[in-house]
Tab-separated table of C-alpha atoms in Angstrom:
chain	number	residue	atom	x	y	z
M	1	UNK	CA	5.142	-6.134	-35.549
M	2	UNK	CA	3.396	-8.666	-33.454
M	3	UNK	CA	3.439	-12.240	-33.005
M	4	UNK	CA	0.556	-14.920	-33.083
M	5	UNK	CA	0.392	-18.111	-31.144
M	6	UNK	CA	-2.386	-20.610	-32.418
M	7	UNK	CA	-3.381	-23.390	-30.054
M	8	UNK	CA	-4.756	-26.854	-31.222
M	9	UNK	CA	-5.783	-28.538	-27.909
M	10	UNK	CA	-5.898	-32.101	-29.285
M	11	UNK	CA	-3.671	-35.124	-28.548
M	12	UNK	CA	-3.932	-38.731	-29.664
M	13	UNK	CA	-2.552	-39.454	-26.200
M	14	UNK	CA	-2.339	-37.656	-22.868
M	15	UNK	CA	1.402	-37.457	-21.510
M	16	UNK	CA	1.659	-38.053	-17.677
M	17	UNK	CA	3.370	-34.572	-17.112
M	18	UNK	CA	1.496	-32.326	-19.394
M	19	UNK	CA	-0.798	-29.533	-17.928
M	20	UNK	CA	-1.299	-27.547	-21.065
M	21	UNK	CA	-4.894	-27.251	-22.241
M	22	UNK	CA	-5.609	-30.627	-24.187
M	23	UNK	CA	-8.244	-33.049	-24.871
M	24	UNK	CA	-8.364	-36.610	-26.373
M	25	UNK	CA	-8.959	-36.026	-29.980
M	26	UNK	CA	-11.229	-39.012	-30.681
M	27	UNK	CA	-14.070	-37.471	-28.699
M	28	UNK	CA	-13.685	-33.831	-29.987
M	29	UNK	CA	-15.619	-31.725	-32.511
M	30	UNK	CA	-12.287	-30.822	-34.347
M	31	UNK	CA	-13.886	-29.380	-37.612
M	32	UNK	CA	-16.078	-27.178	-35.509
M	33	UNK	CA	-13.242	-26.162	-33.486
M	34	UNK	CA	-11.178	-25.069	-36.736
M	35	UNK	CA	-14.000	-23.066	-38.072
M	36	UNK	CA	-14.431	-21.226	-34.715
M	37	UNK	CA	-10.652	-20.663	-34.657
M	38	UNK	CA	-10.926	-19.039	-37.937
M	39	UNK	CA	-13.852	-16.818	-36.757
M	40	UNK	CA	-11.746	-15.874	-33.748
M	41	UNK	CA	-8.747	-14.745	-35.828
M	42	UNK	CA	-11.339	-12.764	-38.299
M	43	UNK	CA	-13.102	-10.962	-35.448
M	44	UNK	CA	-9.529	-10.015	-33.809
M	45	UNK	CA	-8.194	-8.657	-37.041
M	46	UNK	CA	-11.522	-6.654	-37.663
M	47	UNK	CA	-11.019	-5.277	-34.159
M	48	UNK	CA	-7.363	-4.546	-34.403
M	49	UNK	CA	-6.793	-4.062	-38.072
M	50	UNK	CA	-4.453	-5.985	-40.441
M	51	UNK	CA	-1.086	-6.914	-38.592
M	52	UNK	CA	2.271	-7.352	-40.010
M	53	UNK	CA	3.177	-10.412	-38.124
M	54	UNK	CA	6.848	-11.220	-37.430
M	55	UNK	CA	6.312	-14.917	-35.977
M	56	UNK	CA	3.447	-17.524	-35.943
M	57	UNK	CA	3.552	-20.405	-33.730
M	58	UNK	CA	1.117	-23.300	-33.690
M	59	UNK	CA	1.219	-25.328	-30.450
M	60	UNK	CA	-0.746	-27.549	-28.418
M	61	UNK	CA	-1.909	-30.125	-27.409
M	62	UNK	CA	-0.577	-31.650	-30.877
M	63	UNK	CA	-1.147	-29.821	-33.936
M	64	UNK	CA	0.027	-32.787	-35.840
M	65	UNK	CA	-2.772	-34.898	-34.375
M	66	UNK	CA	-5.013	-33.216	-36.980
M	67	UNK	CA	-5.674	-35.128	-40.272
M	68	UNK	CA	-3.979	-33.897	-43.372
M	69	UNK	CA	-7.231	-32.224	-44.677
M	70	UNK	CA	-7.817	-30.701	-41.249
M	71	UNK	CA	-4.080	-29.439	-41.259
M	72	UNK	CA	-4.755	-28.076	-44.785
M	73	UNK	CA	-7.859	-26.194	-43.542
M	74	UNK	CA	-5.936	-24.628	-40.691
M	75	UNK	CA	-3.271	-23.456	-42.862
M	76	UNK	CA	-5.752	-21.820	-45.434
M	77	UNK	CA	-7.468	-20.101	-42.537
M	78	UNK	CA	-4.223	-18.650	-41.441
M	79	UNK	CA	-3.208	-17.295	-44.968
M	80	UNK	CA	-6.648	-16.050	-45.649
M	81	UNK	CA	-7.148	-14.311	-42.247
M	82	UNK	CA	-3.825	-13.476	-40.970
M	83	UNK	CA	-2.226	-13.135	-44.443
M	84	UNK	CA	1.431	-13.645	-43.454
M	85	UNK	CA	3.681	-11.646	-45.698
M	86	UNK	CA	7.421	-12.101	-46.795
M	87	UNK	CA	8.312	-10.144	-43.627
M	88	UNK	CA	7.194	-13.108	-41.483
M	89	UNK	CA	10.542	-14.147	-40.001
M	90	UNK	CA	9.509	-17.451	-38.335
M	91	UNK	CA	6.463	-19.869	-38.978
M	92	UNK	CA	6.698	-22.679	-36.418
M	93	UNK	CA	4.711	-25.789	-35.723
M	94	UNK	CA	4.922	-28.322	-32.815
M	95	UNK	CA	5.026	-31.912	-33.943
M	96	UNK	CA	4.711	-35.471	-32.497
M	97	UNK	CA	7.317	-37.547	-34.056
M	98	UNK	CA	4.911	-40.573	-34.504
M	99	UNK	CA	2.257	-38.420	-36.271
M	100	UNK	CA	4.524	-36.595	-38.828
M	101	UNK	CA	3.527	-38.299	-42.151
M	102	UNK	CA	4.956	-37.408	-45.538
M	103	UNK	CA	1.694	-35.730	-46.620
M	104	UNK	CA	1.479	-33.591	-43.414
M	105	UNK	CA	4.921	-32.344	-43.936
M	106	UNK	CA	4.167	-31.418	-47.420
M	107	UNK	CA	1.135	-29.564	-46.317
M	108	UNK	CA	3.281	-27.538	-43.764
M	109	UNK	CA	6.001	-26.935	-46.238
M	110	UNK	CA	3.556	-25.605	-48.860
M	111	UNK	CA	1.935	-23.253	-46.439
M	112	UNK	CA	5.346	-21.695	-45.632
M	113	UNK	CA	6.083	-23.367	-42.275
M	114	UNK	CA	9.829	-22.784	-41.796
M	115	UNK	CA	10.477	-24.218	-38.368
M	116	UNK	CA	9.422	-27.568	-36.719
M	117	UNK	CA	9.646	-28.393	-33.020
M	118	UNK	CA	9.741	-32.014	-32.267
M	119	UNK	CA	8.561	-33.331	-28.896
M	120	UNK	CA	11.277	-35.806	-28.291
M	121	UNK	CA	11.693	-35.506	-24.419
M	122	UNK	CA	14.129	-38.484	-24.282
M	123	UNK	CA	15.605	-41.073	-26.646
M	124	UNK	CA	15.111	-43.763	-23.948
M	125	UNK	CA	12.314	-45.950	-24.898
M	126	UNK	CA	11.795	-47.226	-21.300
M	127	UNK	CA	11.654	-43.640	-20.168
M	128	UNK	CA	9.280	-42.642	-22.872
M	129	UNK	CA	6.893	-45.344	-21.568
M	130	UNK	CA	7.245	-44.005	-18.016
M	131	UNK	CA	6.119	-40.572	-18.932
M	132	UNK	CA	3.269	-41.657	-21.083
M	133	UNK	CA	4.669	-40.915	-24.506
M	134	UNK	CA	3.851	-43.472	-27.280
M	135	UNK	CA	6.602	-42.726	-29.748
M	136	UNK	CA	9.883	-44.429	-29.761
M	137	UNK	CA	13.387	-43.421	-30.615
M	138	UNK	CA	13.046	-44.694	-34.026
M	139	UNK	CA	10.111	-42.764	-34.865
M	140	UNK	CA	12.082	-39.540	-34.194
M	141	UNK	CA	14.969	-40.739	-36.273
M	142	UNK	CA	12.419	-41.551	-39.287
M	143	UNK	CA	10.487	-38.360	-38.862
M	144	UNK	CA	13.682	-36.107	-38.638
M	145	UNK	CA	15.020	-37.770	-41.766
M	146	UNK	CA	11.498	-37.333	-43.538
M	147	UNK	CA	11.497	-33.632	-42.510
M	148	UNK	CA	14.989	-33.064	-43.884
M	149	UNK	CA	14.064	-34.644	-47.165
M	150	UNK	CA	11.116	-32.418	-47.589
M	151	UNK	CA	13.273	-29.323	-47.125
M	152	UNK	CA	12.971	-28.322	-43.504
M	153	UNK	CA	16.239	-26.744	-42.418
M	154	UNK	CA	15.308	-25.312	-39.040
M	155	UNK	CA	14.302	-28.106	-36.707
M	156	UNK	CA	14.120	-27.954	-32.753
M	157	UNK	CA	14.142	-30.870	-30.552
M	158	UNK	CA	12.569	-30.804	-27.107
M	159	UNK	CA	14.254	-32.793	-24.314
M	160	UNK	CA	13.559	-33.275	-20.565
M	161	UNK	CA	15.614	-34.034	-17.491
M	162	UNK	CA	14.529	-34.847	-13.933
M	163	UNK	CA	12.221	-37.539	-15.147
M	164	UNK	CA	11.287	-40.375	-12.886
M	165	UNK	CA	14.122	-43.002	-12.667
M	166	UNK	CA	16.191	-40.907	-14.844
M	167	UNK	CA	19.934	-41.044	-14.343
M	168	UNK	CA	22.694	-38.717	-15.801
M	169	UNK	CA	23.660	-41.489	-18.186
M	170	UNK	CA	20.271	-41.437	-19.607
M	171	UNK	CA	20.578	-37.668	-20.168
M	172	UNK	CA	23.891	-38.140	-21.780
M	173	UNK	CA	22.619	-40.759	-24.142
M	174	UNK	CA	19.680	-38.676	-25.259
M	175	UNK	CA	22.088	-35.664	-25.756
M	176	UNK	CA	24.541	-37.779	-27.877
M	177	UNK	CA	21.670	-39.007	-30.043
M	178	UNK	CA	20.300	-35.564	-30.445
M	179	UNK	CA	23.768	-34.152	-31.301
M	180	UNK	CA	23.960	-36.967	-34.040
M	181	UNK	CA	20.947	-35.470	-35.759
M	182	UNK	CA	22.510	-32.001	-36.100
M	183	UNK	CA	19.364	-30.047	-35.277
M	184	UNK	CA	19.512	-26.405	-35.311
M	185	UNK	CA	17.804	-25.769	-31.935
M	186	UNK	CA	17.432	-27.646	-28.656
M	187	UNK	CA	14.977	-26.802	-25.845
M	188	UNK	CA	15.817	-28.874	-22.652
M	189	UNK	CA	13.573	-28.312	-19.775
M	190	UNK	CA	13.588	-29.935	-16.236
M	191	UNK	CA	10.351	-31.764	-15.195
M	192	UNK	CA	7.861	-29.761	-13.126
M	193	UNK	CA	5.100	-31.577	-11.625
M	194	UNK	CA	1.866	-29.671	-12.092
M	195	UNK	CA	-1.618	-30.158	-10.492
M	196	UNK	CA	-4.094	-32.001	-12.538
M	197	UNK	CA	-1.443	-34.176	-14.251
M	198	UNK	CA	-1.041	-38.006	-13.837
M	199	UNK	CA	2.339	-37.332	-12.318
M	200	UNK	CA	0.835	-35.051	-9.596
M	201	UNK	CA	-1.648	-37.708	-8.780
M	202	UNK	CA	1.148	-40.146	-8.316
M	203	UNK	CA	3.264	-37.873	-6.213
M	204	UNK	CA	0.229	-37.311	-3.830
M	205	UNK	CA	0.357	-41.036	-3.433
M	206	UNK	CA	4.152	-41.266	-2.884
M	207	UNK	CA	4.406	-43.315	-6.029
M	208	UNK	CA	6.564	-40.689	-8.135
M	209	UNK	CA	10.109	-41.486	-7.844
M	210	UNK	CA	12.122	-38.390	-9.069
M	211	UNK	CA	15.870	-37.886	-8.941
M	212	UNK	CA	16.941	-35.725	-5.921
M	213	UNK	CA	17.341	-31.951	-6.405
M	214	UNK	CA	21.208	-32.168	-6.496
M	215	UNK	CA	21.226	-34.884	-9.118
M	216	UNK	CA	18.709	-32.721	-11.218
M	217	UNK	CA	21.176	-29.731	-10.889
M	218	UNK	CA	23.873	-31.916	-12.080
M	219	UNK	CA	21.807	-32.976	-15.225
M	220	UNK	CA	21.220	-29.218	-15.965
M	221	UNK	CA	25.040	-28.581	-15.610
M	222	UNK	CA	25.625	-31.538	-17.956
M	223	UNK	CA	23.307	-30.156	-20.624
M	224	UNK	CA	24.819	-26.758	-20.466
M	225	UNK	CA	28.384	-28.261	-20.684
M	226	UNK	CA	27.617	-30.518	-23.619
M	227	UNK	CA	25.779	-27.802	-25.471
M	228	UNK	CA	28.680	-25.476	-25.299
M	229	UNK	CA	31.092	-28.337	-26.170
M	230	UNK	CA	28.981	-28.895	-29.426
M	231	UNK	CA	28.856	-25.198	-30.446
M	232	UNK	CA	25.377	-24.492	-29.413
M	233	UNK	CA	24.823	-21.365	-27.615
M	234	UNK	CA	22.669	-21.031	-24.618
M	235	UNK	CA	20.557	-17.948	-25.273
M	236	UNK	CA	17.759	-18.481	-22.545
M	237	UNK	CA	17.922	-20.649	-19.389
M	238	UNK	CA	16.322	-23.805	-21.205
M	239	UNK	CA	17.168	-23.096	-24.965
M	240	UNK	CA	20.264	-23.532	-27.109
M	241	UNK	CA	20.700	-22.931	-30.790
M	242	UNK	CA	23.119	-22.641	-33.659
M	243	UNK	CA	23.913	-18.961	-34.453
M	244	UNK	CA	20.890	-17.463	-36.098
M	245	UNK	CA	18.411	-20.320	-35.268
M	246	UNK	CA	17.218	-18.782	-31.902
M	247	UNK	CA	13.507	-19.141	-31.415
M	248	UNK	CA	12.207	-15.732	-32.661
M	249	UNK	CA	8.634	-16.525	-31.366
M	250	UNK	CA	9.688	-17.354	-27.993
M	251	UNK	CA	12.105	-14.316	-27.716
M	252	UNK	CA	8.930	-12.198	-28.183
M	253	UNK	CA	7.652	-13.740	-24.890
M	254	UNK	CA	10.886	-13.217	-23.082
M	255	UNK	CA	11.318	-9.587	-24.421
M	256	UNK	CA	7.759	-8.788	-23.008
M	257	UNK	CA	6.458	-7.926	-26.601
M	258	UNK	CA	2.897	-8.010	-27.975
M	259	UNK	CA	1.438	-11.474	-29.182
M	260	UNK	CA	-1.981	-12.541	-30.128
M	261	UNK	CA	-3.296	-15.890	-28.471
M	262	UNK	CA	-5.903	-17.699	-30.604
M	263	UNK	CA	-7.709	-20.979	-29.580
M	264	UNK	CA	-8.848	-22.646	-26.616
M	265	UNK	CA	-6.996	-21.917	-23.489
M	266	UNK	CA	-4.566	-19.468	-25.410
M	267	UNK	CA	-3.132	-16.469	-23.745
M	268	UNK	CA	-2.579	-13.167	-25.598
M	269	UNK	CA	-0.974	-9.846	-24.759
M	270	UNK	CA	-1.696	-7.029	-26.958
M	271	UNK	CA	-1.811	-3.096	-26.408
M	272	UNK	CA	-1.232	-3.696	-22.522
M	273	UNK	CA	-4.201	-5.942	-22.271
M	274	UNK	CA	-3.815	-9.633	-21.279
M	275	UNK	CA	-6.482	-11.998	-22.533
M	276	UNK	CA	-7.165	-15.591	-21.449
M	277	UNK	CA	-9.437	-17.769	-23.594
M	278	UNK	CA	-11.945	-20.191	-22.378
M	279	UNK	CA	-10.153	-23.813	-22.160
M	280	UNK	CA	-12.969	-26.372	-22.515
M	281	UNK	CA	-13.580	-26.730	-26.270
M	282	UNK	CA	-17.396	-26.575	-25.769
M	283	UNK	CA	-17.165	-23.366	-23.771
M	284	UNK	CA	-14.769	-21.893	-26.433
M	285	UNK	CA	-17.186	-22.825	-29.307
M	286	UNK	CA	-20.155	-21.193	-27.425
M	287	UNK	CA	-18.376	-18.064	-26.799
M	288	UNK	CA	-17.331	-17.638	-30.385
M	289	UNK	CA	-20.783	-18.375	-31.410
M	290	UNK	CA	-22.231	-15.911	-29.013
M	291	UNK	CA	-19.699	-12.935	-29.106
M	292	UNK	CA	-17.098	-13.693	-31.531
M	293	UNK	CA	-14.437	-13.679	-29.015
M	294	UNK	CA	-13.604	-16.405	-26.356
M	295	UNK	CA	-12.211	-14.491	-23.564
M	296	UNK	CA	-12.945	-15.797	-19.962
M	297	UNK	CA	-10.547	-13.031	-18.427
M	298	UNK	CA	-9.288	-9.665	-19.548
M	299	UNK	CA	-6.646	-7.792	-17.555
M	300	UNK	CA	-5.258	-4.349	-18.112
M	301	UNK	CA	-1.558	-4.872	-17.159
M	302	UNK	CA	-0.343	-1.910	-15.006
M	303	UNK	CA	2.855	-0.252	-15.557
M	304	UNK	CA	4.200	-1.786	-12.284
M	305	UNK	CA	3.449	-5.206	-13.538
M	306	UNK	CA	4.897	-4.630	-16.836
M	307	UNK	CA	8.157	-3.483	-15.330
M	308	UNK	CA	8.114	-6.610	-12.962
M	309	UNK	CA	7.570	-8.971	-15.990
M	310	UNK	CA	10.245	-7.199	-17.925
M	311	UNK	CA	12.922	-8.071	-15.246
M	312	UNK	CA	11.908	-11.596	-14.650
M	313	UNK	CA	11.213	-12.527	-18.161
M	314	UNK	CA	14.284	-10.591	-19.420
M	315	UNK	CA	16.548	-12.418	-16.934
M	316	UNK	CA	15.560	-15.710	-18.477
M	317	UNK	CA	17.672	-14.585	-21.543
M	318	UNK	CA	21.334	-15.211	-21.152
M	319	UNK	CA	22.087	-11.665	-22.262
M	320	UNK	CA	19.930	-10.434	-19.437
M	321	UNK	CA	18.183	-7.091	-19.133
M	322	UNK	CA	20.009	-4.333	-20.877
M	323	UNK	CA	19.891	-1.299	-18.731
M	324	UNK	CA	19.739	1.222	-21.682
M	325	UNK	CA	16.759	-0.497	-23.271
M	326	UNK	CA	15.061	-0.806	-19.965
M	327	UNK	CA	15.497	2.904	-19.199
M	328	UNK	CA	14.385	3.925	-22.682
M	329	UNK	CA	11.221	1.751	-22.275
M	330	UNK	CA	10.256	2.808	-18.738
M	331	UNK	CA	12.021	6.063	-17.867
M	332	UNK	CA	14.245	4.720	-15.025
M	333	UNK	CA	17.149	2.251	-14.652
M	334	UNK	CA	16.410	-1.147	-13.137
M	335	UNK	CA	18.905	-0.445	-10.429
M	336	UNK	CA	16.760	2.654	-9.420
M	337	UNK	CA	13.574	0.585	-9.240
M	338	UNK	CA	14.986	-2.777	-7.691
M	339	UNK	CA	18.004	-1.706	-5.628
M	340	UNK	CA	17.334	-3.785	-2.661
M	341	UNK	CA	16.388	-6.843	-4.661
M	342	UNK	CA	19.308	-6.639	-7.022
M	343	UNK	CA	21.662	-6.032	-4.042
M	344	UNK	CA	20.288	-9.157	-2.427
M	345	UNK	CA	20.530	-11.288	-5.603
M	346	UNK	CA	24.067	-10.037	-6.327
M	347	UNK	CA	25.066	-10.917	-2.701
M	348	UNK	CA	23.845	-14.432	-3.011
M	349	UNK	CA	25.908	-14.794	-6.268
M	350	UNK	CA	22.637	-15.232	-8.441
M	351	UNK	CA	23.251	-12.244	-10.802
M	352	UNK	CA	26.083	-10.132	-12.205
M	353	UNK	CA	25.796	-6.405	-13.034
M	354	UNK	CA	28.020	-4.437	-15.281
M	355	UNK	CA	27.776	-1.291	-17.531
M	356	UNK	CA	25.514	-3.298	-20.092
M	357	UNK	CA	22.980	-4.569	-17.773
M	358	UNK	CA	22.064	-7.477	-15.237
M	359	UNK	CA	22.253	-11.176	-16.102
M	360	UNK	CA	22.066	-14.575	-14.294
M	361	UNK	CA	25.329	-16.179	-13.071
M	362	UNK	CA	25.775	-19.928	-13.491
M	363	UNK	CA	24.516	-20.441	-9.974
M	364	UNK	CA	21.556	-18.078	-11.028
M	365	UNK	CA	20.706	-20.271	-13.930
M	366	UNK	CA	20.459	-23.285	-11.404
M	367	UNK	CA	18.245	-21.194	-9.087
M	368	UNK	CA	16.299	-19.253	-11.725
M	369	UNK	CA	12.960	-19.539	-10.039
M	370	UNK	CA	14.318	-17.798	-6.900
M	371	UNK	CA	15.466	-14.959	-8.903
M	372	UNK	CA	12.405	-14.592	-10.915
M	373	UNK	CA	10.171	-14.687	-7.899
M	374	UNK	CA	12.188	-11.946	-6.116
M	375	UNK	CA	10.648	-9.246	-8.537
M	376	UNK	CA	6.899	-10.341	-8.057
M	377	UNK	CA	4.965	-7.629	-6.184
M	378	UNK	CA	8.019	-5.623	-5.592
M	379	UNK	CA	6.407	-2.454	-7.113
């Protein structure tokens, strides 16, 4: 069983930190894009055969920037082409709190969407302005209540720390509000300043005032401790859930399993081949029109690359890499392939090994990137 990611690259506003493939919706040919997206899905299914999907995730950009009729068209395309069955475990959609009208919620619910992911980032209105968000705390509370009333019982809230001018008490305030809503899942990420963003340009000019690294680490520890205190299990370095509400779609990525990537700028990984779609909407439309497929890059993943990815993706999960599963998949234990790297990481106190496998320590969670990079190019 495979997963499918569907990218909607449109936004009503562009956030200062976002480096995802996105465009200001008012200048874009949205209806043509949705038609091309349906064609891409059709051609892929014709090529690969009908698929029994286990998860579908619609991300962006902002899927909820679509109008009610456009959202309905997208849902109809998914049902007519991908034909999700009762075996679909999770059908998730990213949502902006200020765009989630009752009509849109009804369209999503009627189409079988069973998980919503709210882009909250912080409940501090001043901080929201500083990071280029246009919603306010009250919008989140209203949309959350509205989604519950429509019958959504699996809602995730995305939060961030390490934001400009953010202090630990801001993080704590946001966590307290988030917990008061009783969501099933929380994703809490540290800010990473990426090239081609407003924040990157400000940083280059010395005008971006971020918390020092030590304070950012304290914020992360605060998040981990508070999540545990509220009965939410950390199952990945940035993700926490009530039992049974872990993101099944994201677990596909971290378990190095196959997934289709549909839409402008989407990435797919199927049968050992990684495809990267053209990002600019015009280029995407042209390729679909000319060839039926929007690939700008296709790469046959080598066994060595697969094994390295298995390690650094698997270690993102709190349960880590299970030695027996790894050996069954690749014919050798991780210790046999990465003995020097693992010894070094263990000496630094970043990982722990036992008879079940290898996983990050608390210190390893704080220095995750150092751990993951250690496996790159090793084989």
